[in-house]
mmCIF file of C-alpha atoms in Angstrom:
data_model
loop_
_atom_site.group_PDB
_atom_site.id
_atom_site.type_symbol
_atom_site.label_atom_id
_atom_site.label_comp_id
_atom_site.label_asym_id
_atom_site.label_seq_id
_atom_site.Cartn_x
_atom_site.Cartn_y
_atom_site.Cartn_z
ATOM 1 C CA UNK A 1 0.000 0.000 0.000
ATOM 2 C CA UNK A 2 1.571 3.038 -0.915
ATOM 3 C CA UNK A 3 2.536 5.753 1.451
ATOM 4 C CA UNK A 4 1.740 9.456 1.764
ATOM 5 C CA UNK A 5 4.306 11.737 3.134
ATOM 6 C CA UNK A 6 3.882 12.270 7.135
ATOM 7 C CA UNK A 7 3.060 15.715 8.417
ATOM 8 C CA UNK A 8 3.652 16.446 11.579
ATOM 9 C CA UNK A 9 2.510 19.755 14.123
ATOM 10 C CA UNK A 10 3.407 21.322 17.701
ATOM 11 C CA UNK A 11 0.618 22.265 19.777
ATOM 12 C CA UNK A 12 1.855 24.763 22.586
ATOM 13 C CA UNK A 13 -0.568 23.006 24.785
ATOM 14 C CA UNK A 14 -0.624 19.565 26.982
ATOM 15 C CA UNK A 15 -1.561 16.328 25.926
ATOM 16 C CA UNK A 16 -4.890 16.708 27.836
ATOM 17 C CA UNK A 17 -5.710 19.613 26.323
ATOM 18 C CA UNK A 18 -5.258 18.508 22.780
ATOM 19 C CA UNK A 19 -6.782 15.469 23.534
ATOM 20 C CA UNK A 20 -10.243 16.820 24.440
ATOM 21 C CA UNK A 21 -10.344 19.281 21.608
ATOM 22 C CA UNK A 22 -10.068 16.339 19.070
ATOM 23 C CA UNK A 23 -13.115 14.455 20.858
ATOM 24 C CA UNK A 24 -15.024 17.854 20.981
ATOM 25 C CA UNK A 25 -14.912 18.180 16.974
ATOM 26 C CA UNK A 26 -17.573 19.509 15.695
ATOM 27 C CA UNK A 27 -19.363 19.362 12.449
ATOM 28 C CA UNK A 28 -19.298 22.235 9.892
ATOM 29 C CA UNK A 29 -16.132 23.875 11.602
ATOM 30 C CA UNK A 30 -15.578 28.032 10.959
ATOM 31 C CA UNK A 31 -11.919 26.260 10.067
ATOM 32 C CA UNK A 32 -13.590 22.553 8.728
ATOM 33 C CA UNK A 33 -16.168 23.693 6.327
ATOM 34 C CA UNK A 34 -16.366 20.311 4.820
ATOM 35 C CA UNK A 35 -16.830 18.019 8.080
ATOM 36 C CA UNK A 36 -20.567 17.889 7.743
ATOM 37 C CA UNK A 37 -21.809 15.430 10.521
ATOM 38 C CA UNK A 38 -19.950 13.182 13.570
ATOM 39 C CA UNK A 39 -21.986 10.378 15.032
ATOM 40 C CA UNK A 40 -20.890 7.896 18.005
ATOM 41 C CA UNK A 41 -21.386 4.225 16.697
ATOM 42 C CA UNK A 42 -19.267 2.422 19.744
ATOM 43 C CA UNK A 43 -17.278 2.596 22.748
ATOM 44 C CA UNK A 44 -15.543 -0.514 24.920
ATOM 45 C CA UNK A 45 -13.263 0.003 27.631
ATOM 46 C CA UNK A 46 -9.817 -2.014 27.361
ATOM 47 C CA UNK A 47 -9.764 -4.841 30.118
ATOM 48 C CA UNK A 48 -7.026 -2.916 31.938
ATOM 49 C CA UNK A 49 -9.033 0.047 32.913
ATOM 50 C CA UNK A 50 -6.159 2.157 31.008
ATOM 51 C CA UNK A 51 -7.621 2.812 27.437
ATOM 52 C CA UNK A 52 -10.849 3.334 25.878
ATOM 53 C CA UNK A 53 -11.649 2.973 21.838
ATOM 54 C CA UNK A 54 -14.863 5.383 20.597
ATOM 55 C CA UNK A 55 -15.606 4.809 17.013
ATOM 56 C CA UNK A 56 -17.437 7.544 15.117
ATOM 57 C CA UNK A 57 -19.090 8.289 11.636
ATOM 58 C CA UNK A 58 -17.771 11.250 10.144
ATOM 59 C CA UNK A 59 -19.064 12.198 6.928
ATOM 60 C CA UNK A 60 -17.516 14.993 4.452
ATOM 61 C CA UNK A 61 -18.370 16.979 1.625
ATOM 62 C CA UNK A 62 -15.276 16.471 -0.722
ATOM 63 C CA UNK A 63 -17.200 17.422 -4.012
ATOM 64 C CA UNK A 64 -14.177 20.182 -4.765
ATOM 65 C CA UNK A 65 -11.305 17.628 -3.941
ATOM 66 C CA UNK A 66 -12.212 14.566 -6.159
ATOM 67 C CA UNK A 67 -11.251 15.004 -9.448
ATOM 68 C CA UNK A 68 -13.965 15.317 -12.063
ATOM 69 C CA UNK A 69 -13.567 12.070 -14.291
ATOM 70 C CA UNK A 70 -12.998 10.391 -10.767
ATOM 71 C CA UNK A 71 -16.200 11.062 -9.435
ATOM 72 C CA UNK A 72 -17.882 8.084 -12.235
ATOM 73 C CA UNK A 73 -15.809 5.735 -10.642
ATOM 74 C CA UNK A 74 -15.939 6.637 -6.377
ATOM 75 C CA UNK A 75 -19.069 9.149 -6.472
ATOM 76 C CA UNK A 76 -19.420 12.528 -6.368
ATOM 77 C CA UNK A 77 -18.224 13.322 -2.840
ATOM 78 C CA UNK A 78 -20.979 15.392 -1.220
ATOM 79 C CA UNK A 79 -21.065 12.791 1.298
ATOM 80 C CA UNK A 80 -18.212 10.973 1.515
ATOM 81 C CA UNK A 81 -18.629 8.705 4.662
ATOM 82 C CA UNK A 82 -15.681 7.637 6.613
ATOM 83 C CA UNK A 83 -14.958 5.649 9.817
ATOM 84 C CA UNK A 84 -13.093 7.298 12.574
ATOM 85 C CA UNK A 85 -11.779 5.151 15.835
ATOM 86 C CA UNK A 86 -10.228 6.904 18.657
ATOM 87 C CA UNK A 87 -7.698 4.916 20.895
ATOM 88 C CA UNK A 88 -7.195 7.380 24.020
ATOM 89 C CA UNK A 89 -4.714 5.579 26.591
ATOM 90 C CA UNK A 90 -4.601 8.430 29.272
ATOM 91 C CA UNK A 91 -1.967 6.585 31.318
ATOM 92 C CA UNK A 92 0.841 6.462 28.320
ATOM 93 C CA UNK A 93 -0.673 9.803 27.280
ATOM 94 C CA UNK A 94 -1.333 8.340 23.907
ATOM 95 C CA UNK A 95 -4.103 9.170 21.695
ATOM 96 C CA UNK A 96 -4.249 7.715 18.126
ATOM 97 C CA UNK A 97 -7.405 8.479 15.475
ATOM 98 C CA UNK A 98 -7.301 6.024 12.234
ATOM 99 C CA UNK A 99 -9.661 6.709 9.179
ATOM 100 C CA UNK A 100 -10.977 4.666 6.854
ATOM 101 C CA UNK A 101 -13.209 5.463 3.688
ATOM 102 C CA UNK A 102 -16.974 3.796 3.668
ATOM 103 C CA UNK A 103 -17.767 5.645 0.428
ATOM 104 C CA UNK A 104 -16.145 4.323 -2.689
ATOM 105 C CA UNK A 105 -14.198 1.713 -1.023
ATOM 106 C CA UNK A 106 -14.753 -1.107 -3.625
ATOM 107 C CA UNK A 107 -12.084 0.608 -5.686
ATOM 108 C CA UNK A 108 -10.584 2.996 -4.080
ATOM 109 C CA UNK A 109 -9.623 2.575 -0.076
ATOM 110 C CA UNK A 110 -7.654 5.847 1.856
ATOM 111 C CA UNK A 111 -6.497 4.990 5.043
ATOM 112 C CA UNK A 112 -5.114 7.864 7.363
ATOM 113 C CA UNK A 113 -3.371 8.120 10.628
ATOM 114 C CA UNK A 114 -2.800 10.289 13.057
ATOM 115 C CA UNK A 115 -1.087 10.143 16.634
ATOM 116 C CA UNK A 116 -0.590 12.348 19.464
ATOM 117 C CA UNK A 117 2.009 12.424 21.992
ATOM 118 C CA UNK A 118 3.546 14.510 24.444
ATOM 119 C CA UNK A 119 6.476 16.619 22.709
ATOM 120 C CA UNK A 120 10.148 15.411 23.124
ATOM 121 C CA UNK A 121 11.288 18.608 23.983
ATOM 122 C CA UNK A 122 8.581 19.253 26.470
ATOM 123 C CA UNK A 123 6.053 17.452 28.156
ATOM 124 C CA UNK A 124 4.126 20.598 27.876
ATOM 125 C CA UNK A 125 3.878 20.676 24.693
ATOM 126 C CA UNK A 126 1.421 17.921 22.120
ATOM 127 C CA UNK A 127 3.368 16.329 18.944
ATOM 128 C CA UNK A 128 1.039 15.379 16.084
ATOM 129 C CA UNK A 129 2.214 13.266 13.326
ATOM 130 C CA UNK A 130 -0.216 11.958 10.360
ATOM 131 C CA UNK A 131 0.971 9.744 8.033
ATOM 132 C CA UNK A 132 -1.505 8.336 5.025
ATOM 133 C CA UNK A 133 -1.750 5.070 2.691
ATOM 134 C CA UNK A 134 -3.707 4.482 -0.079
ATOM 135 C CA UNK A 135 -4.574 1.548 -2.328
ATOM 136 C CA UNK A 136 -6.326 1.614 -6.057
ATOM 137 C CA UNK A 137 -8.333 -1.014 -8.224
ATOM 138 C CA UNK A 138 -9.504 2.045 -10.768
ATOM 139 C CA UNK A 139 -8.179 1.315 -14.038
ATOM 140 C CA UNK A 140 -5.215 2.870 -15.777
ATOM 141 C CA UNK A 141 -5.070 6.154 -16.388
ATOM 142 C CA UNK A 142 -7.778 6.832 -13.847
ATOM 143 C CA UNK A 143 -5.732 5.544 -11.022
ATOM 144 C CA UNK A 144 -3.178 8.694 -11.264
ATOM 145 C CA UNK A 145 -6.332 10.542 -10.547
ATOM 146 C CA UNK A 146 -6.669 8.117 -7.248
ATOM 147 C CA UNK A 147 -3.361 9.076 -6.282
ATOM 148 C CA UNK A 148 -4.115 12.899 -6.758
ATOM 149 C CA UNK A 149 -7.407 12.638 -4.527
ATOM 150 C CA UNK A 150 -5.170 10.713 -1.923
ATOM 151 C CA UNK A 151 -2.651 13.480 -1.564
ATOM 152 C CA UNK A 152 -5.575 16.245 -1.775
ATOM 153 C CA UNK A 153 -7.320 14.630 1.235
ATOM 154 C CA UNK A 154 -4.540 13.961 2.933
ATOM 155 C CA UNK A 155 -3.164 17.439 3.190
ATOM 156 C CA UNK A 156 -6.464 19.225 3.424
ATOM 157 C CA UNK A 157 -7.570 16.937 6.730
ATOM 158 C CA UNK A 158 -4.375 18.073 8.264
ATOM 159 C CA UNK A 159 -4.511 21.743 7.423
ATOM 160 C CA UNK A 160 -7.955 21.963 8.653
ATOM 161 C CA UNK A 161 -8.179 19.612 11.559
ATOM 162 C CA UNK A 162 -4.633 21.056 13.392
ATOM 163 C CA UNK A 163 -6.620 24.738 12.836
ATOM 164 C CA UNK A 164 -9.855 23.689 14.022
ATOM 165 C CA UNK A 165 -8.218 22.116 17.095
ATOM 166 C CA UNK A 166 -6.227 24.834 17.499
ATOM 167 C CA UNK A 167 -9.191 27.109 17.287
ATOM 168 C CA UNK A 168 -11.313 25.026 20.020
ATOM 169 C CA UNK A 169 -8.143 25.362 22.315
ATOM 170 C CA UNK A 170 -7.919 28.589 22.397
ATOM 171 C CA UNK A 171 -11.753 28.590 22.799
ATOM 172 C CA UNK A 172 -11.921 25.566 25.582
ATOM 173 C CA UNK A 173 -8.837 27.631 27.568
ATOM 174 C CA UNK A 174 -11.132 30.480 29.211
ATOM 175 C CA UNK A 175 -13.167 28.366 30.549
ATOM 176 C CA UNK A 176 -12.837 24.600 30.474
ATOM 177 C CA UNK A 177 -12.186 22.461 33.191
ATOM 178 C CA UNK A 178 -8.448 21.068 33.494
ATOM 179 C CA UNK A 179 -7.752 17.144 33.159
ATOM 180 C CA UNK A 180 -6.130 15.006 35.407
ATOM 181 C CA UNK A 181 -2.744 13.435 33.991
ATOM 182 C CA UNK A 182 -2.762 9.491 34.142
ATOM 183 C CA UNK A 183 -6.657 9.003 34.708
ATOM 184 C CA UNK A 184 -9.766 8.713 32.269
ATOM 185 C CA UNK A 185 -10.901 12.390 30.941
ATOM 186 C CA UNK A 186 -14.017 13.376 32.311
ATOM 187 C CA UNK A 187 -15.936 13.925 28.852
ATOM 188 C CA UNK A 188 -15.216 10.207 28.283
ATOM 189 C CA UNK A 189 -16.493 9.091 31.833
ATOM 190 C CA UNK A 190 -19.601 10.514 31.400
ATOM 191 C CA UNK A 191 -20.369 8.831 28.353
ATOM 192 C CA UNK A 192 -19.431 5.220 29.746
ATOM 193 C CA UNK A 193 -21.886 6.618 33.424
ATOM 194 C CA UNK A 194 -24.507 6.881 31.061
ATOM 195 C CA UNK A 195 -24.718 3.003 30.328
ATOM 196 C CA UNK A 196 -25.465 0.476 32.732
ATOM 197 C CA UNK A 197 -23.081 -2.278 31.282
ATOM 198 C CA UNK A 198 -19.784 -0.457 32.459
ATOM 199 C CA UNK A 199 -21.066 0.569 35.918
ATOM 200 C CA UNK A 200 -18.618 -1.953 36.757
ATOM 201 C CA UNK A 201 -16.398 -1.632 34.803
ATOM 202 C CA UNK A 202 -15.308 2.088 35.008
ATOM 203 C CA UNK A 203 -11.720 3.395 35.281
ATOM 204 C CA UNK A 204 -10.629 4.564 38.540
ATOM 205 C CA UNK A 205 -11.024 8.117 40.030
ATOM 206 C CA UNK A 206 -8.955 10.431 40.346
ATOM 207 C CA UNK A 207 -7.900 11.737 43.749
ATOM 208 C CA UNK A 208 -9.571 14.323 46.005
ATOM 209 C CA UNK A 209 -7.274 16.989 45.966
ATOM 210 C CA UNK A 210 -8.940 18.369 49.423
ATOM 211 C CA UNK A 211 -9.297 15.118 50.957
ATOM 212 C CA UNK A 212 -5.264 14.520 50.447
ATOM 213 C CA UNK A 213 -4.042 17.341 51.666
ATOM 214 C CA UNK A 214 -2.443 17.360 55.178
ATOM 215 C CA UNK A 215 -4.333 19.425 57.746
ATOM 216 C CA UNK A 216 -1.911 21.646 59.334
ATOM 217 C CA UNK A 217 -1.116 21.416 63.249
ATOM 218 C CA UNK A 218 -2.845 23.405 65.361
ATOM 219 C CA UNK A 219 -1.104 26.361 66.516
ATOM 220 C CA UNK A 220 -0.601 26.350 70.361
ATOM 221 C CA UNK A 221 -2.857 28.423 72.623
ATOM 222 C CA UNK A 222 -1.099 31.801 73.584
ATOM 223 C CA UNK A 223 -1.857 32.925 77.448
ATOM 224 C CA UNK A 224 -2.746 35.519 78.292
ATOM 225 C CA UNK A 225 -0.735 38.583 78.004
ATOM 226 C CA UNK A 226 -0.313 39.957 81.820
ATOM 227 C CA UNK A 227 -0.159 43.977 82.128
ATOM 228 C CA UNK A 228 1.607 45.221 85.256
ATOM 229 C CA UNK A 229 0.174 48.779 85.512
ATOM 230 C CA UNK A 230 1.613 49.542 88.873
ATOM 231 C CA UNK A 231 3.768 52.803 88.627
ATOM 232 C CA UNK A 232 5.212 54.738 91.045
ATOM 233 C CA UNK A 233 3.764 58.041 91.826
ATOM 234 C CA UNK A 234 6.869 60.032 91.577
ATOM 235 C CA UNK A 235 7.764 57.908 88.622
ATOM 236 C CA UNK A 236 4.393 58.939 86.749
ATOM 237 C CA UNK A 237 4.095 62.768 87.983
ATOM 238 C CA UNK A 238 8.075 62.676 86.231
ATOM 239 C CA UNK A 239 6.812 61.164 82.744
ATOM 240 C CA UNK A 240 3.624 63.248 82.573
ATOM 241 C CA UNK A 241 5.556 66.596 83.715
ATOM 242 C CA UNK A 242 7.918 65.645 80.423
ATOM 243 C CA UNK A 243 5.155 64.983 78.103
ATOM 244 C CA UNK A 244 3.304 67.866 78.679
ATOM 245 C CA UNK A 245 6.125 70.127 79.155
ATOM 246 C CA UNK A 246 5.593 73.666 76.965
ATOM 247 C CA UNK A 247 7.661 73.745 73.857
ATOM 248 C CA UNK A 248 10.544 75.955 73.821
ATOM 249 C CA UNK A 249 10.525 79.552 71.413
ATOM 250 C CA UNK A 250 11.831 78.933 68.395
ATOM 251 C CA UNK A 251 14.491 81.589 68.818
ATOM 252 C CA UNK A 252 16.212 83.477 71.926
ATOM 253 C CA UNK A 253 14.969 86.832 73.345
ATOM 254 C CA UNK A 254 17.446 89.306 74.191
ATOM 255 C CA UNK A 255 17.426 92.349 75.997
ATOM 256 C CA UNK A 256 15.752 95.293 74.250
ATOM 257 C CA UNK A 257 13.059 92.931 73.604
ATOM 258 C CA UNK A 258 14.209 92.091 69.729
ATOM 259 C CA UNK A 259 15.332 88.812 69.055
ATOM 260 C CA UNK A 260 18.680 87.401 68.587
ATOM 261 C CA UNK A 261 20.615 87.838 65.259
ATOM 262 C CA UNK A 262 20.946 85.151 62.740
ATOM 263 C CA UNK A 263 24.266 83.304 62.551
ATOM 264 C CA UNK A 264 26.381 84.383 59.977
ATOM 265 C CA UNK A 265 27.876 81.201 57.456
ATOM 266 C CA UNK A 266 31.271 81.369 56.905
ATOM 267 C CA UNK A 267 31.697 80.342 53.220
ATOM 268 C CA UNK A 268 34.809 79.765 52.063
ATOM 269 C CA UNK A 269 36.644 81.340 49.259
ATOM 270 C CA UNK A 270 40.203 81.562 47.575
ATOM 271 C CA UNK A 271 39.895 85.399 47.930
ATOM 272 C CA UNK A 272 39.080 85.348 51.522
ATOM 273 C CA UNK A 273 36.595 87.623 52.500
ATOM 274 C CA UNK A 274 36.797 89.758 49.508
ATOM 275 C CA UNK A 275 35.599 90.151 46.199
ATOM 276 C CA UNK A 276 31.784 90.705 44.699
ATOM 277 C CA UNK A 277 31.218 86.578 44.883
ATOM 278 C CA UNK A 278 31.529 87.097 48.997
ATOM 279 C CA UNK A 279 29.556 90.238 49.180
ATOM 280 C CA UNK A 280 26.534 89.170 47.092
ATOM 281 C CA UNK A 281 26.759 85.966 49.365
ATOM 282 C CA UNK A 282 26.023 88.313 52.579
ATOM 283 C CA UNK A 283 23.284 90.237 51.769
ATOM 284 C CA UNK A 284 22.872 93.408 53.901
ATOM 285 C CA UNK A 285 18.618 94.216 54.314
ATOM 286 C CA UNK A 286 17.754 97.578 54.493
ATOM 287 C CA UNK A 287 14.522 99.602 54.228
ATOM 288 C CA UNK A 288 11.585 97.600 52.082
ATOM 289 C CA UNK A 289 10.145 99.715 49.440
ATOM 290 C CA UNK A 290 6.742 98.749 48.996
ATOM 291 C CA UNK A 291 3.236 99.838 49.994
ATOM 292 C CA UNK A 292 4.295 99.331 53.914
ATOM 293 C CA UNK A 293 7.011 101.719 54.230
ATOM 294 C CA UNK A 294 9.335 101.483 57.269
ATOM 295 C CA UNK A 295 9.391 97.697 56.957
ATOM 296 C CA UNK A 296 12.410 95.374 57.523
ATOM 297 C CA UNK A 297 12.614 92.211 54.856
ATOM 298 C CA UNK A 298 12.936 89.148 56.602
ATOM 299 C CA UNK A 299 14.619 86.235 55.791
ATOM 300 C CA UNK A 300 12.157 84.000 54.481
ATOM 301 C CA UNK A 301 10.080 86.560 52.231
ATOM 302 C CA UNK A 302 6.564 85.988 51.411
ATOM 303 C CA UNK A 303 5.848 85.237 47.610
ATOM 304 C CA UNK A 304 4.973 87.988 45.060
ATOM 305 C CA UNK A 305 6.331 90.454 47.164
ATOM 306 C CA UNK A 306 9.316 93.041 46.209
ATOM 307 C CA UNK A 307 11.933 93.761 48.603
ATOM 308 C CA UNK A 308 14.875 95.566 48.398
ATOM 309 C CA UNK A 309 18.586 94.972 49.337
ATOM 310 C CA UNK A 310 20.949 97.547 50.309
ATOM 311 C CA UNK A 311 24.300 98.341 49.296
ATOM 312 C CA UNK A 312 26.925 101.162 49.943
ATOM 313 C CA UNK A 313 25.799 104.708 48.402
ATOM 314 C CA UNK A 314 29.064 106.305 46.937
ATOM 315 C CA UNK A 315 30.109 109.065 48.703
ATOM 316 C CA UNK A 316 29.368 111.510 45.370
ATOM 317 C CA UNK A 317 26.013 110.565 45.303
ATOM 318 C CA UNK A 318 25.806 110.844 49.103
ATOM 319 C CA UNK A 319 27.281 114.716 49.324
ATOM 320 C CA UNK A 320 24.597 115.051 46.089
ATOM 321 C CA UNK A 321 21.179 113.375 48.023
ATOM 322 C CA UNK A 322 22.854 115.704 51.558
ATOM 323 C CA UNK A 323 19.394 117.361 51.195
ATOM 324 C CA UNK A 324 17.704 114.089 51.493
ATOM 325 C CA UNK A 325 19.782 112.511 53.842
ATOM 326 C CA UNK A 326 23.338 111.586 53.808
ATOM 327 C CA UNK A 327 22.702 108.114 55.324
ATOM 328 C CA UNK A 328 19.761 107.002 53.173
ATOM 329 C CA UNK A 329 21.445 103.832 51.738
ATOM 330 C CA UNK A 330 20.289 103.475 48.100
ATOM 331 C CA UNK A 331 18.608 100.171 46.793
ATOM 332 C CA UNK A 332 17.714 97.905 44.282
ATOM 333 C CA UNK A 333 14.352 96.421 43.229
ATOM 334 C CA UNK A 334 14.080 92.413 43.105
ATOM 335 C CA UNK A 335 11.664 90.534 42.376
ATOM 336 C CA UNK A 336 10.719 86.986 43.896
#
């Protein structure tokens, strides 16, 4: 029997996963136009309690894969029946689906493969591998066509089924229920519940996640927690005479009742205390001239405000301004 060349796929997605996507095809896929109706025929359970075989009737519309002159010899394709059998063995993690051709099987038989595994690289990841054979009684000439509709079919059922099953991943991930590793699906179990002949006969369970986990030791009781209040008086008249002591001024009266100077910084400079650089760093405040006249800038000056700082008056200007007052000190306007 001749042999078609294998294709093979990587699903970023367990064996579980991929797994229940292939038994949840469905007919007339958005990415499987031509997979027109599934139907359950069978199901057994092996006698090891490890694998069970489902056998389905999957019919296709392959009217635009057969070739033309083909279609007097195998039909016309609009429904091309074919005989799927599933072989899940959740322990192995092995699931493999075989198809077989119903229609136009006298002369022409297509028999197709595939198998799912975990990856090699990863057991994260699901390795798909299809391979194909064919065999032909048509007569010659028409038996090239055979071999045409063998390849067509065989590349087509790949294409679509890995995108439809990728498709109901991506779907089945928001919402569907996870699968344990080594024990019968759940979607399977619930077929087999459902008839009375395997109520003995059904796989184990898997295990109750809350019933095995270890109940942690009870933390000891604490006693307790004794307060010894008792306080000396002269111990608590101490403590509450610091806590609600007044808080100190800011800064020091002295006598006169003005308040005691700033401290001057002593920058330091190559020149010493010379030059413009040291001057403009020790700002001498005089008069403010603003709408309060007679009033002394302070350090910290409000904003928007315009205050003035004082420096020498030359003493040509000075004998000048004599009629104003010799020691009026000139200033500057800055704003902040």
């Amino acid at each position: 029997m001749p042999t078609l060349k294998p294709l093979e796929h990587k699903h970023m997605r367990p064996w579980e996963t991929v797994a229940e996507a292939v038994w949840k095809r469905y007919p007339a896929a958005a990415r499987f136009p031509q997979r027109k109706e599934i139907t359950l025929t069978g199901k057994r359970i092996g006698p090891k309690l490890d694998t069970a075989v489902m056998e389905r009737t999957v019919v296709y519309n392959y009217a635009d894969v057969i070739p033309l002159f083909l279609k007097t010899f195998v039909g016309g394709g609009e429904n091309w029946e074919t005989h799927e059998k599933l072989t899940f063995e959740w322990r192995t993690r092995r699931l493999e689906v075989e198809v077989t051709n119903e229609t136009g099987k006298g002369q022409f038989r297509y028999t197709e493969k595939t198998l799912f595994t975990p990856h090699p690289e990863s057991e994260l990841y699901t390795l798909v591998r299809q391979t194909g054979f064919f065999e032909s009684d048509l007569i010659f000439g028409v038996d090239q066509l055979g071999v045409q509709f063998a390849e067509d079919t065989h590349q087509l059922n790949f294409t679509h089924n890995r995108d439809a099953d990728i498709s109901l991943i991506e779907e089945m991930a928001r919402g569907a229920s996870k699968q344990v590793v080594g024990y019968c699906p759940t979607y399977l179990r619930q077929l087999f519940e459902q008839d009375p002949t395997y109520a003995k006969s059904m796989p184990p369970l898997p295990p109750n996640k809350d019933a095995t986990k270890s109940k942690a030791p009870d933390a000891p009781k604490s006693e307790a927690m004794k307060l010894d209040l008792a306080m000396d008086p002269q111990e608590a008249k101490r403590k509450l005479a610091w806590m609600f002591a007044p808080t100190p001024p800011l800064t020091k009266s002295v006598r006169g009742g003005g308040k005691e100077a700033a401290p001057t910084i002593d920058i330091p400079s190559r020149l010493g205390k010379r030059g413009s650089a040291y001057e403009c760093m020790h700002p001498q405040f005089g008069t403010m001239h603003t709408f309060a006249q007679q009033t002394v800038a302070s350090l910290v000056p409000p904003p928007l405000e315009i205050y003035g700082s004082s420096q020498e008056m030359p003493q040509d200007d000075a004998a000048k301004r004599g009629a104003s007052g010799a020691n009026q000190a000139a200033s500057s306007l800055v704003m902040f």
